[in-house]
GROMACS .gro file of N, CA and C in nm:
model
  468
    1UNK      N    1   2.245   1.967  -9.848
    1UNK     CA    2   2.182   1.857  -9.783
    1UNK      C    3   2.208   1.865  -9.632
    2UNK      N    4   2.114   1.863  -9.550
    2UNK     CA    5   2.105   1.904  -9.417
    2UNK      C    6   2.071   1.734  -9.364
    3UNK      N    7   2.193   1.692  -9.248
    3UNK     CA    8   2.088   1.564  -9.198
    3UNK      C    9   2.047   1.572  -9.080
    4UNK      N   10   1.963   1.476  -9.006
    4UNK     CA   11   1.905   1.514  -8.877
    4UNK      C   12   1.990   1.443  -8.737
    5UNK      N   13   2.074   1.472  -8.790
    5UNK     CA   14   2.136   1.414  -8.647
    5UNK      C   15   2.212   1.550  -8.552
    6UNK      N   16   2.177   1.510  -8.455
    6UNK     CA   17   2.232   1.617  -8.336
    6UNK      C   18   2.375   1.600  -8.327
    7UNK      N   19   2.459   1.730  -8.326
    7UNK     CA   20   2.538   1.725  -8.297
    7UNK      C   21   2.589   1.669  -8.177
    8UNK      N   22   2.705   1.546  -8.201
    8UNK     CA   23   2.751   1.512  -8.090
    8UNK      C   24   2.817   1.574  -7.946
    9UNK      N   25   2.794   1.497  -7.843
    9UNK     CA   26   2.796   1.562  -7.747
    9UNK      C   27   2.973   1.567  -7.693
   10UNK      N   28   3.065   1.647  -7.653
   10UNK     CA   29   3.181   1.594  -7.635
   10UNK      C   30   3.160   1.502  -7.444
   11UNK      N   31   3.289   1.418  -7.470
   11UNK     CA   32   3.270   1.351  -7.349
   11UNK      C   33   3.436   1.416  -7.294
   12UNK      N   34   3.494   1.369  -7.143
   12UNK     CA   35   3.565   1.439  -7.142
   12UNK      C   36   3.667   1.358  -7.151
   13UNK      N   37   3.644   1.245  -7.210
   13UNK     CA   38   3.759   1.106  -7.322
   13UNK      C   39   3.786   1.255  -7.451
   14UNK      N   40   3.691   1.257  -7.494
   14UNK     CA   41   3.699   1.343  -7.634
   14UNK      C   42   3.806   1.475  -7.583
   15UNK      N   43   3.765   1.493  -7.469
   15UNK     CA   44   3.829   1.685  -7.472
   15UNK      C   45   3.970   1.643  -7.450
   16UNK      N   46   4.038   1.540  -7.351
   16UNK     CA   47   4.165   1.529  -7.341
   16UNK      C   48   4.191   1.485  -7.438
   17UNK      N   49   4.151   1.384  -7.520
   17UNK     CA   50   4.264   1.377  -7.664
   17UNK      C   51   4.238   1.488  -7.765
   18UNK      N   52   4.158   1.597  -7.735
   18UNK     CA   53   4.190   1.727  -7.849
   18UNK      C   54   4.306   1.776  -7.781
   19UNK      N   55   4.340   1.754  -7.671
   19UNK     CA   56   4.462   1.849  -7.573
   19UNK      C   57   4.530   1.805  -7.548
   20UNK      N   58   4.564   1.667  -7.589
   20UNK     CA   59   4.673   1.588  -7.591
   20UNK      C   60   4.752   1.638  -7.712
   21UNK      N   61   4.730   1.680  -7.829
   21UNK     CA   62   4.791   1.744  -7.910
   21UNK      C   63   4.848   1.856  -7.904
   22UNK      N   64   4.812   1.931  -7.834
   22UNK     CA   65   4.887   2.065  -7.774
   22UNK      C   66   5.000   2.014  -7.681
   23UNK      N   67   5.089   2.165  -7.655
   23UNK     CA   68   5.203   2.122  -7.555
   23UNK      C   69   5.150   2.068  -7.395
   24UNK      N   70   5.317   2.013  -7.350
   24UNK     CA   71   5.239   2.008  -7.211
   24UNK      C   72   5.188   2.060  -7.123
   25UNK      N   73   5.183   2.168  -7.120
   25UNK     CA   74   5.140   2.277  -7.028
   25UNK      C   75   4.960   2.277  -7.051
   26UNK      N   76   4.965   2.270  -7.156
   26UNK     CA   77   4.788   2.300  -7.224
   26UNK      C   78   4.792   2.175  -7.165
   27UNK      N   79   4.822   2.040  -7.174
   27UNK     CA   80   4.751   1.906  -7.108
   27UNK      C   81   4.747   1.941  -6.960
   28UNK      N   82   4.847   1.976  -6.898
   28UNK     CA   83   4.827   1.970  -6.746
   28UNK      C   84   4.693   2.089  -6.682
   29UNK      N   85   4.671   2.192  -6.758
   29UNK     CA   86   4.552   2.280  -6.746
   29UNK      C   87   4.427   2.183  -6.816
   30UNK      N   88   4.453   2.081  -6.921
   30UNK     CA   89   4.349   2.015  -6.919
   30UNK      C   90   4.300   1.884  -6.823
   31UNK      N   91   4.419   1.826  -6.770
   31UNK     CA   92   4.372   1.784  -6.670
   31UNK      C   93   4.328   1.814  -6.565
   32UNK      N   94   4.362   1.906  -6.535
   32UNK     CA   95   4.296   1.963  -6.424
   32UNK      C   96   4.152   2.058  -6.423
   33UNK      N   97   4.152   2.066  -6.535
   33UNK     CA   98   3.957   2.081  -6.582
   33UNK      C   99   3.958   1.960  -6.602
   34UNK      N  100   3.978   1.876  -6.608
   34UNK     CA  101   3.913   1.718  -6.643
   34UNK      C  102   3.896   1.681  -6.495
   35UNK      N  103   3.964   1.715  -6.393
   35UNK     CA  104   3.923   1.607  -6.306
   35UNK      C  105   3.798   1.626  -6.163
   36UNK      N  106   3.782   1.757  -6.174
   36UNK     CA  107   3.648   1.749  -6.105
   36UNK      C  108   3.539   1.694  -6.217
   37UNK      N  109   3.506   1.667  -6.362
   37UNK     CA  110   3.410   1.617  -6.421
   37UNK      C  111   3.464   1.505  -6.390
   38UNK      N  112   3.542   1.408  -6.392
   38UNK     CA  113   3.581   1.235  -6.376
   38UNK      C  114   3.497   1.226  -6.233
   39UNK      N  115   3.551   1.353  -6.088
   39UNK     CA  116   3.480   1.320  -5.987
   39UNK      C  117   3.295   1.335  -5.992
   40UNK      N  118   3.289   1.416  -6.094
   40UNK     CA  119   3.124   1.385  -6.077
   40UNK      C  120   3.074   1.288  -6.156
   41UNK      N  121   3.141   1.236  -6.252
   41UNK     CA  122   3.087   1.101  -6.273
   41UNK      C  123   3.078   1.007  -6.264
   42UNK      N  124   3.185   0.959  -6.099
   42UNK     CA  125   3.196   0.856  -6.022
   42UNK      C  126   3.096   0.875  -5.936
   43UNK      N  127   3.085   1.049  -5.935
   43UNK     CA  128   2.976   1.011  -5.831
   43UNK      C  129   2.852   0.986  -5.856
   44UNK      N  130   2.780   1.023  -6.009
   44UNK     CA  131   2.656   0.974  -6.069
   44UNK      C  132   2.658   0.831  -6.091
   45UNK      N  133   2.819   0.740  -6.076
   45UNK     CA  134   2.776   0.621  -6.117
   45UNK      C  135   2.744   0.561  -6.001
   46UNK      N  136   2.848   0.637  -5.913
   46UNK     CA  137   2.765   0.516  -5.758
   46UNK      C  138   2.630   0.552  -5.714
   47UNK      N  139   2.600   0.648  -5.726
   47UNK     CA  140   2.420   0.703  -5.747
   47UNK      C  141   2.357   0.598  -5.822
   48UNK      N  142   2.364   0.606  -5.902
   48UNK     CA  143   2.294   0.499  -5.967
   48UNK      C  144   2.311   0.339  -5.962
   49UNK      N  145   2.433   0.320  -5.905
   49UNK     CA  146   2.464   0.167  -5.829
   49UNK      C  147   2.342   0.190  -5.718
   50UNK      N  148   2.361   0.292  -5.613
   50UNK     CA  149   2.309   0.220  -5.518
   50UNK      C  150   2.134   0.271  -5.529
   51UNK      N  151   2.092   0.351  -5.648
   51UNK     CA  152   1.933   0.320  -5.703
   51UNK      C  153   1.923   0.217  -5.769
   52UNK      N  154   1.993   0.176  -5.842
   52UNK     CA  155   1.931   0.042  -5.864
   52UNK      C  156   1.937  -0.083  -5.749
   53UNK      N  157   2.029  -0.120  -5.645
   53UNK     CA  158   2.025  -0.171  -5.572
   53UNK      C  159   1.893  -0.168  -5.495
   54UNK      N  160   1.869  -0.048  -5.489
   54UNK     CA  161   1.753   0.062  -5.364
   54UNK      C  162   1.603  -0.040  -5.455
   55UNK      N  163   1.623  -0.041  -5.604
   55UNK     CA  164   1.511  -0.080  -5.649
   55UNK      C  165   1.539  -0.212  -5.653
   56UNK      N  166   1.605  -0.291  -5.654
   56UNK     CA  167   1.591  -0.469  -5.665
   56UNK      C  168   1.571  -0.471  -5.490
   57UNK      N  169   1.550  -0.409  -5.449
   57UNK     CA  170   1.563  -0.470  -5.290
   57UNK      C  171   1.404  -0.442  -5.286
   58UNK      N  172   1.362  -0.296  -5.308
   58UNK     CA  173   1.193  -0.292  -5.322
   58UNK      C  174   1.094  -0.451  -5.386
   59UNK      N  175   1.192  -0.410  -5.481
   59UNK     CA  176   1.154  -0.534  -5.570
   59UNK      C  177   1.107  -0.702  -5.468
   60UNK      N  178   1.210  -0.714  -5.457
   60UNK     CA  179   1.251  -0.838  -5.337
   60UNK      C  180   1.166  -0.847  -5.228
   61UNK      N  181   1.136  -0.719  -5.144
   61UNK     CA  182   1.009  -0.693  -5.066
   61UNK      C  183   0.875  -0.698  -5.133
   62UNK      N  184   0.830  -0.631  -5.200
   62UNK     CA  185   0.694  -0.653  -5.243
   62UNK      C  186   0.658  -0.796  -5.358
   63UNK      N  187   0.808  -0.837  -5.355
   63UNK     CA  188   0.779  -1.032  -5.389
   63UNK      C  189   0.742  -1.104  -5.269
   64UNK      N  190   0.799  -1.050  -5.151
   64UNK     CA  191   0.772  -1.126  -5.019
   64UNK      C  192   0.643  -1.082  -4.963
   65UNK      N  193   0.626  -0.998  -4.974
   65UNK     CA  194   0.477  -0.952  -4.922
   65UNK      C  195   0.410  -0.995  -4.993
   66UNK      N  196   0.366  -1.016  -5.119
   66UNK     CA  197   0.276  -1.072  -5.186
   66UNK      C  198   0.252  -1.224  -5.200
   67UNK      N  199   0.389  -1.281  -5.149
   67UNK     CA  200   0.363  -1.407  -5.138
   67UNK      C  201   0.327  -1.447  -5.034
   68UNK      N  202   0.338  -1.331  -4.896
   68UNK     CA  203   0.245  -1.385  -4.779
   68UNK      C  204   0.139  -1.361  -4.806
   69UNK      N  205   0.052  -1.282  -4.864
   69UNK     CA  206  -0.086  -1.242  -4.869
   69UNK      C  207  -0.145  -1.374  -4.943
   70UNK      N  208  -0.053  -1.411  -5.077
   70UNK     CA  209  -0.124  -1.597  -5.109
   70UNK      C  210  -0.088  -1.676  -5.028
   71UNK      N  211   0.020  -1.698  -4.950
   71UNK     CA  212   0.010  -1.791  -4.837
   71UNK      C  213  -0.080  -1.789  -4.742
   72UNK      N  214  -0.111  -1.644  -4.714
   72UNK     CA  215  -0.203  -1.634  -4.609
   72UNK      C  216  -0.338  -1.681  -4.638
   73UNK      N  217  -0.362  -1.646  -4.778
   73UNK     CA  218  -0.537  -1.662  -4.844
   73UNK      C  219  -0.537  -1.836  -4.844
   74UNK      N  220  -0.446  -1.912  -4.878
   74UNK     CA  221  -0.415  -2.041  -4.921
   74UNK      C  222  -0.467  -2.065  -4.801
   75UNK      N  223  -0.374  -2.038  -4.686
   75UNK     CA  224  -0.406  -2.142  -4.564
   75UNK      C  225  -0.528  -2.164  -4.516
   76UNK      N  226  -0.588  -1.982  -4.537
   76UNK     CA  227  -0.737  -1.970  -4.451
   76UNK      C  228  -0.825  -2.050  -4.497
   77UNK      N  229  -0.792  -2.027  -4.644
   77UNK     CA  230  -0.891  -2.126  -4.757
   77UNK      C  231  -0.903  -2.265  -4.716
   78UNK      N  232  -0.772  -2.333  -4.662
   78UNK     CA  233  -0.774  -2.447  -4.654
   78UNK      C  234  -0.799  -2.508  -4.522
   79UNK      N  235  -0.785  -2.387  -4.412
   79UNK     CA  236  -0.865  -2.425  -4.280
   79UNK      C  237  -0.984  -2.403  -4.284
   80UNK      N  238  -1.041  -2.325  -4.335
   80UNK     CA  239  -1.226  -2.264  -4.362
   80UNK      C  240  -1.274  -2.415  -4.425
   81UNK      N  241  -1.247  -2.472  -4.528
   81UNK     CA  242  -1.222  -2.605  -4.621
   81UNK      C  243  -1.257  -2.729  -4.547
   82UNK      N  244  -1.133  -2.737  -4.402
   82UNK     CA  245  -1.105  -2.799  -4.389
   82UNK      C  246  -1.198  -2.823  -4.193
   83UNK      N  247  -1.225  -2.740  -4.195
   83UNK     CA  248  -1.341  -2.706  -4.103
   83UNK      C  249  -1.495  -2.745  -4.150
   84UNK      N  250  -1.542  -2.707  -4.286
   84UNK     CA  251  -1.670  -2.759  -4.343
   84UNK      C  252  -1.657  -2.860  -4.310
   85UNK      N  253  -1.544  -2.949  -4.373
   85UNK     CA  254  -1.557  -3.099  -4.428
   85UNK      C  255  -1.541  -3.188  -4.270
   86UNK      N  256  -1.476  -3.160  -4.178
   86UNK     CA  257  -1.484  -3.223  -4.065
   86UNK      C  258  -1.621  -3.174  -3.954
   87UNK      N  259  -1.675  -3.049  -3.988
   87UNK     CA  260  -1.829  -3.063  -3.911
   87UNK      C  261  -1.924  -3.140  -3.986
   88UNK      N  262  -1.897  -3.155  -4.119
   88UNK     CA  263  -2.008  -3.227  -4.191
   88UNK      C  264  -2.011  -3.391  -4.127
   89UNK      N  265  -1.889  -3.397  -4.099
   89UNK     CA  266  -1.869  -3.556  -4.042
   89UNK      C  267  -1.869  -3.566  -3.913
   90UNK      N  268  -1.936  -3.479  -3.860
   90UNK     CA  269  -2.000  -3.473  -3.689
   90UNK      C  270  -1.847  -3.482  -3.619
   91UNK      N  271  -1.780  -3.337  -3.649
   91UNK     CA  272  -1.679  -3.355  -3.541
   91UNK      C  273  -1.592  -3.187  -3.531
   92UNK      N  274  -1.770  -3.143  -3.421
   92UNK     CA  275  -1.734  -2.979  -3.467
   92UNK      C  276  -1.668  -2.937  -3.315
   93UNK      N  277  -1.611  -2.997  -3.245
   93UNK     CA  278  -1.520  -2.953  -3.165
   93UNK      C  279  -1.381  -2.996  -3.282
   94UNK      N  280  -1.348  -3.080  -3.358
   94UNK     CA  281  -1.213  -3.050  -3.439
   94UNK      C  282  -1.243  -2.910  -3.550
   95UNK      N  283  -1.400  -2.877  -3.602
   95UNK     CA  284  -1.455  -2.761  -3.668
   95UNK      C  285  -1.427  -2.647  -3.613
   96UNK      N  286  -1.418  -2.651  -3.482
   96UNK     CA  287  -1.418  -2.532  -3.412
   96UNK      C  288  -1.249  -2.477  -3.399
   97UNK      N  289  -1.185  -2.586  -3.359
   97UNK     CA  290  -1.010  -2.583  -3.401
   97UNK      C  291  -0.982  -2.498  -3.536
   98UNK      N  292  -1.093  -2.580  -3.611
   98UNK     CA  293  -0.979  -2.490  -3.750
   98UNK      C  294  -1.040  -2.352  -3.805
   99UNK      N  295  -1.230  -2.345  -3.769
   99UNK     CA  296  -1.289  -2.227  -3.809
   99UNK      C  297  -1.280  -2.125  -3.722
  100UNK      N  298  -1.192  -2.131  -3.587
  100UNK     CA  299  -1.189  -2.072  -3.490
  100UNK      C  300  -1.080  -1.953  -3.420
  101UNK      N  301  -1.009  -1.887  -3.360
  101UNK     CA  302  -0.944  -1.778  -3.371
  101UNK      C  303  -0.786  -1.757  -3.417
  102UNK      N  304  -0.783  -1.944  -3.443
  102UNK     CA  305  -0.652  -1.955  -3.515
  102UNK      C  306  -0.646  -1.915  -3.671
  103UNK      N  307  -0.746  -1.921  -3.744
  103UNK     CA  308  -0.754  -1.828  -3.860
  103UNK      C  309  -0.748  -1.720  -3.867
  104UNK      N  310  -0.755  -1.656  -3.800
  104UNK     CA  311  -0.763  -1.497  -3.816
  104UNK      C  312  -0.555  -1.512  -3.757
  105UNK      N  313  -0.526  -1.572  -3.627
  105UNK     CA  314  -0.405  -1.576  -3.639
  105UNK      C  315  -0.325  -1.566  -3.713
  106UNK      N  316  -0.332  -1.706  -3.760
  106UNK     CA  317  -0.256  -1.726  -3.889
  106UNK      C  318  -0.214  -1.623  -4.006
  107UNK      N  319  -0.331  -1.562  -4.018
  107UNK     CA  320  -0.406  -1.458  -4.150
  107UNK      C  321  -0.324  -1.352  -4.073
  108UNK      N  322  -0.305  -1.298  -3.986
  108UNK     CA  323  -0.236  -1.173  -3.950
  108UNK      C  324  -0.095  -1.235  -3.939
  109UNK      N  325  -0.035  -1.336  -3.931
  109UNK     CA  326   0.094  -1.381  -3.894
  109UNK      C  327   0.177  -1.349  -4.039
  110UNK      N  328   0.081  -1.412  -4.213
  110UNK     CA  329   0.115  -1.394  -4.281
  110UNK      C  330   0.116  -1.282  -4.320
  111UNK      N  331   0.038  -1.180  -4.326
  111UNK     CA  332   0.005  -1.072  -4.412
  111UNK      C  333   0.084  -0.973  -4.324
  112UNK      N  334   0.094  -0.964  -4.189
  112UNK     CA  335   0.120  -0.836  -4.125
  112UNK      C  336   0.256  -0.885  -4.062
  113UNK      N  337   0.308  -1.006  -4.076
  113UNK     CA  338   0.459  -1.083  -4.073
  113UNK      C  339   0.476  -1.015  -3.919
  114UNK      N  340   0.381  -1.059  -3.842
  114UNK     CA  341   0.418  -1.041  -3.669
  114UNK      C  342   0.311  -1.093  -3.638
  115UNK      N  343   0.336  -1.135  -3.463
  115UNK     CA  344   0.226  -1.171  -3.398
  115UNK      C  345   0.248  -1.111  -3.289
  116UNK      N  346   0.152  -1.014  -3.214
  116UNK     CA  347   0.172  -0.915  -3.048
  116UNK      C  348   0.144  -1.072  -2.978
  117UNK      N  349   0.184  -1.040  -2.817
  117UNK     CA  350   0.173  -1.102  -2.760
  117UNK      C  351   0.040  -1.113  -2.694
  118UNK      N  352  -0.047  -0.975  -2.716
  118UNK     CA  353  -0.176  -0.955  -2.678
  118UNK      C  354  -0.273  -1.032  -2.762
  119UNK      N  355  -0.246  -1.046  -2.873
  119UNK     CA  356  -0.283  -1.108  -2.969
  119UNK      C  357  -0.228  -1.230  -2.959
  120UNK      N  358  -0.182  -1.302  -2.940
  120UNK     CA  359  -0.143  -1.432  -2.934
  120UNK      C  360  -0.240  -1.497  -2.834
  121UNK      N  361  -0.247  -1.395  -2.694
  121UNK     CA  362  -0.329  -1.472  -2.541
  121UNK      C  363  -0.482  -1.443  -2.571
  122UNK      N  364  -0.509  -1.310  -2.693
  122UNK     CA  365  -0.651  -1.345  -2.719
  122UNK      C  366  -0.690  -1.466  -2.780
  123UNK      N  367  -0.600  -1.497  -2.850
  123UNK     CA  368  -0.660  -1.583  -2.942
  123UNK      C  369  -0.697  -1.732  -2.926
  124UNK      N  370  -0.533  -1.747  -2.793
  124UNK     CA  371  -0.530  -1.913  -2.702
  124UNK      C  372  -0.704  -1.905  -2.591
  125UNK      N  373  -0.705  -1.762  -2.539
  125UNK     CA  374  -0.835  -1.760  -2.473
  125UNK      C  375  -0.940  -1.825  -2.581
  126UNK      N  376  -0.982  -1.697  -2.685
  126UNK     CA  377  -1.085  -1.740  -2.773
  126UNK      C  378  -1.064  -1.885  -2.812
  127UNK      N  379  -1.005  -1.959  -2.849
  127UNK     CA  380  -0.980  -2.099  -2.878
  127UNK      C  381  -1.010  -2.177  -2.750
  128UNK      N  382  -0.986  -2.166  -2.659
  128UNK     CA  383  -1.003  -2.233  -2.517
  128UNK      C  384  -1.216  -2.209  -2.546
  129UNK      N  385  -1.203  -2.131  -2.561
  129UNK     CA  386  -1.368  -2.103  -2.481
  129UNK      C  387  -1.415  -2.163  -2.607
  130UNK      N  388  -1.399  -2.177  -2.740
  130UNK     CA  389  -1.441  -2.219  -2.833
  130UNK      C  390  -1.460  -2.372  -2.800
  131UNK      N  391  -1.357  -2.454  -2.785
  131UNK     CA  392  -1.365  -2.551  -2.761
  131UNK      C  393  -1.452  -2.599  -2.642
  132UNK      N  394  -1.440  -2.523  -2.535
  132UNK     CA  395  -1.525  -2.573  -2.415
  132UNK      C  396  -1.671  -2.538  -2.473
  133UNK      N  397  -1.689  -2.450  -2.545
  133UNK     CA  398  -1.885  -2.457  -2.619
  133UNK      C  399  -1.873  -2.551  -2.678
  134UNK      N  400  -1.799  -2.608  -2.756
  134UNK     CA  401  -1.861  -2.743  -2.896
  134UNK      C  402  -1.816  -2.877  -2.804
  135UNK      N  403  -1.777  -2.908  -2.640
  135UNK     CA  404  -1.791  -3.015  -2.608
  135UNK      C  405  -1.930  -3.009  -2.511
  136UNK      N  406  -1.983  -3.115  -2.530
  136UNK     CA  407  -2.132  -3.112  -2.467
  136UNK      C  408  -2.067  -3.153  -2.322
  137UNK      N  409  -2.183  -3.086  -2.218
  137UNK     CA  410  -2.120  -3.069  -2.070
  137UNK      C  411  -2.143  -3.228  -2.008
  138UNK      N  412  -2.008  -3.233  -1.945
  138UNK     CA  413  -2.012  -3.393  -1.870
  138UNK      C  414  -2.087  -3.340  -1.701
  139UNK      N  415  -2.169  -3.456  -1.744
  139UNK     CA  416  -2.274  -3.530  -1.624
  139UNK      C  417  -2.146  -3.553  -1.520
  140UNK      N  418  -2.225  -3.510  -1.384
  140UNK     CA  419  -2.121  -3.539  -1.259
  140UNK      C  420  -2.157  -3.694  -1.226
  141UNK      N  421  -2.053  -3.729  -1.135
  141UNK     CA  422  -2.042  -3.882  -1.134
  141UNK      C  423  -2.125  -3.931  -1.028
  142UNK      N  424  -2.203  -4.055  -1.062
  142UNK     CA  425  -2.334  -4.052  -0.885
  142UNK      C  426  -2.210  -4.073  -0.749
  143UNK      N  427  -2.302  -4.053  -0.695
  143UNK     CA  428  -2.204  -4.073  -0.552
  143UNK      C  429  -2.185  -4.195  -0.487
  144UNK      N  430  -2.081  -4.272  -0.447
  144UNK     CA  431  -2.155  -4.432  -0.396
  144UNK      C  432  -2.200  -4.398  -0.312
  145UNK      N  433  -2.260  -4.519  -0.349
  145UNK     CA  434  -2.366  -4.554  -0.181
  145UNK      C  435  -2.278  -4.666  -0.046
  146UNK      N  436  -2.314  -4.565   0.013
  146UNK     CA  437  -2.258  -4.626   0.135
  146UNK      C  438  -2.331  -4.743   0.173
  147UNK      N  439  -2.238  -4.847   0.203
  147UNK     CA  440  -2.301  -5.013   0.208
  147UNK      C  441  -2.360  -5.008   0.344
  148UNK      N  442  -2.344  -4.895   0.445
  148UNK     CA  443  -2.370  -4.965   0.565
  148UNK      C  444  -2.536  -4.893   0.636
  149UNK      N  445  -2.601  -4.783   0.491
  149UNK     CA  446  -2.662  -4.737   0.494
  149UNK      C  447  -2.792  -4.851   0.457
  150UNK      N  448  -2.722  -4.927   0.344
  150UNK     CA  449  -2.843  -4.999   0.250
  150UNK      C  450  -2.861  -5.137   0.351
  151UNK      N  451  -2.797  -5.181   0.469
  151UNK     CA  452  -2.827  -5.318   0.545
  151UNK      C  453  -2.922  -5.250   0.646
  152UNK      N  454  -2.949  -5.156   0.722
  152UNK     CA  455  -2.990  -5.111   0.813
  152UNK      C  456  -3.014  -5.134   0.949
  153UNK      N  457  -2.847  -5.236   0.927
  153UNK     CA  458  -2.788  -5.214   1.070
  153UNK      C  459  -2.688  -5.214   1.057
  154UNK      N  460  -2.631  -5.234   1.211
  154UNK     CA  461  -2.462  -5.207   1.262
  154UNK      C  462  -2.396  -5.304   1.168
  155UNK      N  463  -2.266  -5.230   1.146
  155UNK     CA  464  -2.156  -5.295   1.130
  155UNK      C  465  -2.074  -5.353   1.228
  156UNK      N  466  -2.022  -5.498   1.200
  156UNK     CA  467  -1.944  -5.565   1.326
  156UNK      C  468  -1.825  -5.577   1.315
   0.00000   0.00000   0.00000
């Protein structure tokens, strides 16, 4: 009767207690083949401490990145939203605030987790000029009239 199990593997727990039975001399030659294998398997274990670390930290990052990309979609959604619903109610200079170059801001602030400074002064420009199109242009003020024009004479 043959069974299917693989012969076990020795560990080097197993090899020092076969050589613990021999004299001391055979143990001290076995420790000392034992102890560069103990050093390589401290060193496969901290290998693998600091891969798994290496992977919960990946981990941890592409949780944070993905939750800016829904923060980011959320907000736009809700300024794009929130832009309809205030031009519908005749008030598209506040429309222009929210459908205007602060969305795309925002949207790069979350997703790309920076803002340049070049990018920041485009965007206060584009917002400036946005706003000055959606306010209708103010009429200059009449000029008074000089009182001493409308009697048509001297003043005393």
């Amino acid at each position: 009767m043959t069974s299917n199990q693989q012969p076990r593997q020795l560990n080097s727990l197993d090899i020092a207690m076969q050589w613990a039975a021999l004299p001391p001399e055979h143990l001290k030659a076995a420790l000392a083949a034992l102890e560069p294998e103990l050093a390589r398997l401290h060193e496969l274990s901290l290998l693998r401490a600091r891969l798994e670390f290496k992977e919960a930290q990946d981990r941890r990052t592409h949780n944070l990145y993905l939750g800016g990309l829904i923060a980011g979609f959320i907000v736009v959604v809700a300024m794009l939203s929130g832009a309809v619903i205030v031009g519908i109610n005749d008030m598209p200079w506040l429309a222009a605030m929210l459908a205007g170059p602060s969305v795309l801001s925002l949207a790069g602030l979350f997703v790309l987790r920076r803002v340049d400074s070049a990018s920041a002064r485009e965007t206060g420009r584009a917002h400036r000029e946005a706003l000055a199109a959606s306010q209708p242009p103010t009429a200059p003020a009449p000029a008074p009239a000089d009182p001493a024009a409308g009697q048509g004479g001297a003043v005393v």
